[in-house]
PDB file of N, CA and C in Angstrom:
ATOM      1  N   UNK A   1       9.545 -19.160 -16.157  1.00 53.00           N
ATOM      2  CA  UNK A   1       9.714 -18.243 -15.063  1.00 53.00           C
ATOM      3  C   UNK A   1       8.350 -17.770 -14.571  1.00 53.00           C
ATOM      4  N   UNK A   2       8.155 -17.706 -13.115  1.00 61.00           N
ATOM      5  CA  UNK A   2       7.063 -17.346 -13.022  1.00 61.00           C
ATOM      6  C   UNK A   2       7.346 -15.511 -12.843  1.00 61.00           C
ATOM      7  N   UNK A   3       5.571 -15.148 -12.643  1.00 62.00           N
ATOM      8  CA  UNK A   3       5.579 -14.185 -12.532  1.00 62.00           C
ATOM      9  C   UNK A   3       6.008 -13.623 -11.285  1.00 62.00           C
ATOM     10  N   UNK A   4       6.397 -12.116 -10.535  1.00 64.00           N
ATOM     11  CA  UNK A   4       6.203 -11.961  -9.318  1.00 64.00           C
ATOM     12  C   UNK A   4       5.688 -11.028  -8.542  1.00 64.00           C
ATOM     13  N   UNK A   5       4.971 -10.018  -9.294  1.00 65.00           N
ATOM     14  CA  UNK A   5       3.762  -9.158  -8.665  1.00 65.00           C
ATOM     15  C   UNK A   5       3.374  -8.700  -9.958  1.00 65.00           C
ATOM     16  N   UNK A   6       1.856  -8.876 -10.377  1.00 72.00           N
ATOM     17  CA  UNK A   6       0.625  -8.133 -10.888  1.00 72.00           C
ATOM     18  C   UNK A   6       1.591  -8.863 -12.655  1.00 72.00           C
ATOM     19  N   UNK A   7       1.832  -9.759 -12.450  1.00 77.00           N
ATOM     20  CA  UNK A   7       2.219 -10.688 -13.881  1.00 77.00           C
ATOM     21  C   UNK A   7       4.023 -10.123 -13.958  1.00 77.00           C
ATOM     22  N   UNK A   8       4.638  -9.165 -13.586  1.00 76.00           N
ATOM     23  CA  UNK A   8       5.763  -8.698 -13.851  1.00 76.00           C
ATOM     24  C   UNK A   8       6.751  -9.514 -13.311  1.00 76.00           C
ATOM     25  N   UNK A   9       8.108  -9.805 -14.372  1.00 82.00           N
ATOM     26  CA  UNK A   9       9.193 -10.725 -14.106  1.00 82.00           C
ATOM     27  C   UNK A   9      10.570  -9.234 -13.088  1.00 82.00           C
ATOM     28  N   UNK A  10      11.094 -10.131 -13.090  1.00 82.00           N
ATOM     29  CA  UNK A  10      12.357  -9.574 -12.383  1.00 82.00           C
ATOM     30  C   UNK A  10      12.773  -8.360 -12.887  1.00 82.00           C
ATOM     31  N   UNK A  11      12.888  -8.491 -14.296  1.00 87.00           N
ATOM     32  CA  UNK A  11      13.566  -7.683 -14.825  1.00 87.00           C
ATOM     33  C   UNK A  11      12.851  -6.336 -15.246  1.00 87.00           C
ATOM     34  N   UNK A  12      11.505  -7.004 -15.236  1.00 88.00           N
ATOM     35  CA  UNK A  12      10.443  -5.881 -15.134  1.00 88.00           C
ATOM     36  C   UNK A  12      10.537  -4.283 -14.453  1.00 88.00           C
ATOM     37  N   UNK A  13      10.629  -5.794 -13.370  1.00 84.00           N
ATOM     38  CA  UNK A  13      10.408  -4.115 -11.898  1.00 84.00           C
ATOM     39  C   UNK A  13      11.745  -3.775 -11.738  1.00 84.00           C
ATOM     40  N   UNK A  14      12.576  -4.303 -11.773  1.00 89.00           N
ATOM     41  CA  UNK A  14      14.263  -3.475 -11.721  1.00 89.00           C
ATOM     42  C   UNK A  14      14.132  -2.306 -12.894  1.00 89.00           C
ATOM     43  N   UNK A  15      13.622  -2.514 -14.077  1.00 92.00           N
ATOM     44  CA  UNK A  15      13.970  -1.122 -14.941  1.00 92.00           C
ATOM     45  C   UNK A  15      12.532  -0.595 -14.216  1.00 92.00           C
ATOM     46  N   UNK A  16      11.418  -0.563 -13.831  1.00 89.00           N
ATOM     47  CA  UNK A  16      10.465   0.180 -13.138  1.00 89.00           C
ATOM     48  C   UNK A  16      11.044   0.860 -12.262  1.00 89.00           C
ATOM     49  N   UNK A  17      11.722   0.557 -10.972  1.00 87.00           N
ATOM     50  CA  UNK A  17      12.700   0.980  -9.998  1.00 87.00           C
ATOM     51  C   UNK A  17      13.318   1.813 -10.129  1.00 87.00           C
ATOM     52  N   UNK A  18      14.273   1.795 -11.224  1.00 89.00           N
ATOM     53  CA  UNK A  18      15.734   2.569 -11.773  1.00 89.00           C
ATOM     54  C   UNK A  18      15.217   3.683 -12.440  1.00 89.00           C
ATOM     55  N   UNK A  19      13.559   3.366 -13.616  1.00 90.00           N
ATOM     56  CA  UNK A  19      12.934   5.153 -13.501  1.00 90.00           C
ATOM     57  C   UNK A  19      12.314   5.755 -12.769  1.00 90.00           C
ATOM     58  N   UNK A  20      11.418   5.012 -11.830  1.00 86.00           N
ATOM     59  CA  UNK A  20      11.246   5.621 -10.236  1.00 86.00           C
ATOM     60  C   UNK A  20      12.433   6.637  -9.538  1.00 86.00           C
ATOM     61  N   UNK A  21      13.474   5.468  -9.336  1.00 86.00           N
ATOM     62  CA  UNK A  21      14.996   6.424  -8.720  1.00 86.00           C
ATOM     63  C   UNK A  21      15.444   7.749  -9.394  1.00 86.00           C
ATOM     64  N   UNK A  22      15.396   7.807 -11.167  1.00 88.00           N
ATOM     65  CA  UNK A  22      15.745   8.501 -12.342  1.00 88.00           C
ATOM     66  C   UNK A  22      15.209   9.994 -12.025  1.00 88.00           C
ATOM     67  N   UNK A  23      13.504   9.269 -12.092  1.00 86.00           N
ATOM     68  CA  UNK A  23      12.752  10.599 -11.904  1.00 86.00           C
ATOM     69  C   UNK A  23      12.619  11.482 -10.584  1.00 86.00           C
ATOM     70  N   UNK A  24      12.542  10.229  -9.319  1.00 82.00           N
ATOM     71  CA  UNK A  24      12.274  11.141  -8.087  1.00 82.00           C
ATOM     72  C   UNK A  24      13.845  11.592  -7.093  1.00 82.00           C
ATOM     73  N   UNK A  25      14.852  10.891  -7.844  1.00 82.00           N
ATOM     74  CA  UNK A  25      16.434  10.820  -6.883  1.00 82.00           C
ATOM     75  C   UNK A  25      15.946  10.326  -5.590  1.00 82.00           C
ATOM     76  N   UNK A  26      17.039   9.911  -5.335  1.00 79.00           N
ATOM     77  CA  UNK A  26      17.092   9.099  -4.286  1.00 79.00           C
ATOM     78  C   UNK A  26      16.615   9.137  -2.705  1.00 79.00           C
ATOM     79  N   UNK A  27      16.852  10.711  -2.682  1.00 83.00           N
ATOM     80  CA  UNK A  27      16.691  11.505  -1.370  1.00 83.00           C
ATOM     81  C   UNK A  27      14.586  11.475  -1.118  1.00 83.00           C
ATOM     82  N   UNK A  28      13.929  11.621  -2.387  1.00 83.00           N
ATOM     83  CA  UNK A  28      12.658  11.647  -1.918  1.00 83.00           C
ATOM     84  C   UNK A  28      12.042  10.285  -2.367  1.00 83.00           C
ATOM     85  N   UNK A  29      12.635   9.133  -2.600  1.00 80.00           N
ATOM     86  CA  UNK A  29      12.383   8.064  -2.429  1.00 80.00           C
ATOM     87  C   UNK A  29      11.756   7.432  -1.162  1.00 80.00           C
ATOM     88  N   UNK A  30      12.332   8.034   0.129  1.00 85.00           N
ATOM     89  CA  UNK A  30      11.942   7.636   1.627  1.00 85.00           C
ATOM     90  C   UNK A  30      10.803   8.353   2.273  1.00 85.00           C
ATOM     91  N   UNK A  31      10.701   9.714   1.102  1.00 87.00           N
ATOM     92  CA  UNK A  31       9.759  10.202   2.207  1.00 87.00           C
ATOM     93  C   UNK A  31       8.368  10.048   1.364  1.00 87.00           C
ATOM     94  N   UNK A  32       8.450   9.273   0.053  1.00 83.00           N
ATOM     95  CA  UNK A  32       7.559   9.084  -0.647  1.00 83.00           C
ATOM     96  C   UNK A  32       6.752   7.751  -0.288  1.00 83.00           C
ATOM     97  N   UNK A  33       7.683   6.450   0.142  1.00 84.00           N
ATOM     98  CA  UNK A  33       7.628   5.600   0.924  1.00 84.00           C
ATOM     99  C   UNK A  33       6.615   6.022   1.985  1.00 84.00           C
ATOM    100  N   UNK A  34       7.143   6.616   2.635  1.00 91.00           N
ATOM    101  CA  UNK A  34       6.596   7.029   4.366  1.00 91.00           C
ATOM    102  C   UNK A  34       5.091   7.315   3.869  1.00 91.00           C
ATOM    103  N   UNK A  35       4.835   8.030   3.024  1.00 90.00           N
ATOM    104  CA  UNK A  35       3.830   8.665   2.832  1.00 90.00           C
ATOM    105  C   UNK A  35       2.563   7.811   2.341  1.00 90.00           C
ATOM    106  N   UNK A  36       3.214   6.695   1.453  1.00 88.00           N
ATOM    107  CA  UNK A  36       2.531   5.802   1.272  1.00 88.00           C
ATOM    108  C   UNK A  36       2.126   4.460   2.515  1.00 88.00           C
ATOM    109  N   UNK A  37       2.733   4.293   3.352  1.00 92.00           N
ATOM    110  CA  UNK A  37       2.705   3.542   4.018  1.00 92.00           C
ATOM    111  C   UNK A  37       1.720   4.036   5.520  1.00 92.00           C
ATOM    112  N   UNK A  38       1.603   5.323   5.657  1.00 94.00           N
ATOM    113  CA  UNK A  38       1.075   6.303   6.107  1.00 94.00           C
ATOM    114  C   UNK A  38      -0.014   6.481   5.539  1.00 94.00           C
ATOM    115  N   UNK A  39      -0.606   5.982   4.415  1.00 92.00           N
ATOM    116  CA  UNK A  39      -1.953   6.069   3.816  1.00 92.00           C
ATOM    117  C   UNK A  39      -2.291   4.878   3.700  1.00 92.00           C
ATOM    118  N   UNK A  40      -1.728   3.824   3.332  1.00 92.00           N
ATOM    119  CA  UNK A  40      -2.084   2.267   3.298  1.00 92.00           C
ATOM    120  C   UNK A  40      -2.649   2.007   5.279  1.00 92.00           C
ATOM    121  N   UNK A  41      -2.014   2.681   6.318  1.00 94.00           N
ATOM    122  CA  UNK A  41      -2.162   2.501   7.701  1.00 94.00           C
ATOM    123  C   UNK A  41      -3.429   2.955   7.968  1.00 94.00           C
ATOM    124  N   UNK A  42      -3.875   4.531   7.280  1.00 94.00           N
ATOM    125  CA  UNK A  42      -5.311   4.603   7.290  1.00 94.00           C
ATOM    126  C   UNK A  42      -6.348   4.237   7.019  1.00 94.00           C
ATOM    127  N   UNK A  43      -5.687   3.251   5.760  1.00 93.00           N
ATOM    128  CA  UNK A  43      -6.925   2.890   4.919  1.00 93.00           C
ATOM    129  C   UNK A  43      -7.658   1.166   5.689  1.00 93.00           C
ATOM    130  N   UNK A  44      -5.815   1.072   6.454  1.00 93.00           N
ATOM    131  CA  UNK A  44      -6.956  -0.078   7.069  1.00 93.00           C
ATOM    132  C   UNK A  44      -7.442   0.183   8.593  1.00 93.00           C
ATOM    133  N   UNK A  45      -7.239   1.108   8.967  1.00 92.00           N
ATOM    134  CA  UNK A  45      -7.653   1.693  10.296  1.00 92.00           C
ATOM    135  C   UNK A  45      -9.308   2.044   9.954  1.00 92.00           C
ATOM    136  N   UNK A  46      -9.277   2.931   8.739  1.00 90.00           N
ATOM    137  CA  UNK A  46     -10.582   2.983   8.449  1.00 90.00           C
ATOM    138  C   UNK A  46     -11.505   1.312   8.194  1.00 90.00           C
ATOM    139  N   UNK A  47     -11.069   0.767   7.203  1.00 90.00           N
ATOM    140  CA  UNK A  47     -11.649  -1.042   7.514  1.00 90.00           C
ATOM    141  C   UNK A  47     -11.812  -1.198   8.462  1.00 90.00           C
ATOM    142  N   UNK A  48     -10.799  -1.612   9.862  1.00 90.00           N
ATOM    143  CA  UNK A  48     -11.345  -1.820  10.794  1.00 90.00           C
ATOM    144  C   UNK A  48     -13.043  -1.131  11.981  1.00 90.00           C
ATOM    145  N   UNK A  49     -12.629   0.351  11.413  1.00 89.00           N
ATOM    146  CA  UNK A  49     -13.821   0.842  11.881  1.00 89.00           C
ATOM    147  C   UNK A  49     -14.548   0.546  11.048  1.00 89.00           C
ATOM    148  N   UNK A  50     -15.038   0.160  10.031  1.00 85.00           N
ATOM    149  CA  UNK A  50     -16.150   0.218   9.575  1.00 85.00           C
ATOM    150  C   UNK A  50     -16.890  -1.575   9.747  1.00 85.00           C
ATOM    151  N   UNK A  51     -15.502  -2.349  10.191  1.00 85.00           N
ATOM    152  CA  UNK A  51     -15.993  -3.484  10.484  1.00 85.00           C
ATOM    153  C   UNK A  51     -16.410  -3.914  11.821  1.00 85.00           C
ATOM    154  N   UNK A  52     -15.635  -2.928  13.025  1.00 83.00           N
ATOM    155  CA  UNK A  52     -16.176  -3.068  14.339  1.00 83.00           C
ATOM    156  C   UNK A  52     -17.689  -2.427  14.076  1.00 83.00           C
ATOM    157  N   UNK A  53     -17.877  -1.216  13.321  1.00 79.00           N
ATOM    158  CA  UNK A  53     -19.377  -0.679  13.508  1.00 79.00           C
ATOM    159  C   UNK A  53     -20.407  -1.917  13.107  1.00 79.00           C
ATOM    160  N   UNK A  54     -19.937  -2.140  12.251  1.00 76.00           N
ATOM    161  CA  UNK A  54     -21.095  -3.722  11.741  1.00 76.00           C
ATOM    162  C   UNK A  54     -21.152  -4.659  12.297  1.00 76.00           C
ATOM    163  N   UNK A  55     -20.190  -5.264  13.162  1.00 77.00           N
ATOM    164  CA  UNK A  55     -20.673  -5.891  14.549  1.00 77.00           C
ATOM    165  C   UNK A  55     -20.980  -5.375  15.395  1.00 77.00           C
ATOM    166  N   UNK A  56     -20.945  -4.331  15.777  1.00 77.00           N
ATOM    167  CA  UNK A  56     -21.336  -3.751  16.997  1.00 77.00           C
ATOM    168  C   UNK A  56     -23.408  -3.558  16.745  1.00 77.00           C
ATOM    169  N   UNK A  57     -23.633  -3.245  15.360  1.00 77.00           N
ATOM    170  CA  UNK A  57     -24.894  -3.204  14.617  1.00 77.00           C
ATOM    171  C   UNK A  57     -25.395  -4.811  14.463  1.00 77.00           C
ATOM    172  N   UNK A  58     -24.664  -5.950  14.625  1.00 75.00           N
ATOM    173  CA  UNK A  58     -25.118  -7.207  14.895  1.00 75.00           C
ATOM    174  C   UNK A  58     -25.507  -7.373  15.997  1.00 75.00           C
ATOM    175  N   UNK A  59     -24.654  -6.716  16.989  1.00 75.00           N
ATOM    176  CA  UNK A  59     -24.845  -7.211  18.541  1.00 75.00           C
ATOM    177  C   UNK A  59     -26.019  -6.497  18.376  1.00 75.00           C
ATOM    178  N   UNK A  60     -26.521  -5.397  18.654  1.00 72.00           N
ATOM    179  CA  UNK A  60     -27.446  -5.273  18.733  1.00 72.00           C
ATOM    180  C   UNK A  60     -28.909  -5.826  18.260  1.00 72.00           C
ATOM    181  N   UNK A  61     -29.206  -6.298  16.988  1.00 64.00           N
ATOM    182  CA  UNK A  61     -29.770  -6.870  16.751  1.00 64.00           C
ATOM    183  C   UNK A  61     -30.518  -8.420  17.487  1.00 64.00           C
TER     184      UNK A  61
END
C-alpha cells in the first residue's frame, strides 16, 4: 500500500479526523477550515510580492 500524505495510510488519517471531529465538534470544524485557508491565501499573496519585488529589482538592473 502506498503511502498518501507525509507517509500516512488511509487508516491513519481517518482515526486523525475522527479526533480532530472528537475534540473540536463538528460545528467549528468549518470555521477552522476557513481560517486556515485564509492564512495559506496570505502566505502566498505575500510570495507573490516578494517575487514581483525581485523582478521588478532585476528590471532595473
Amino acid at each position: 500500500m502506498t503511502p498518501l500524505f507525509l507517509g500516512l495510510g488511509a487508516q491513519e488519517i481517518l482515526i486523525i479526523l475522527a479526533i480532530v471531529l472528537l475534540l473540536f465538534g463538528g460545528k467549528k470544524i468549518p470555521e477552522l477550515m476557513r481560517g486556515a485557508g485564509k492564512g495559506v491565501r496570505a502566505f502566498k499573496d505575500g510570495m507573490k510580492e516578494v517575487t514581483n519585488d525581485d523582478e521588478k529589482q532585476e528590471e532595473k538592473k
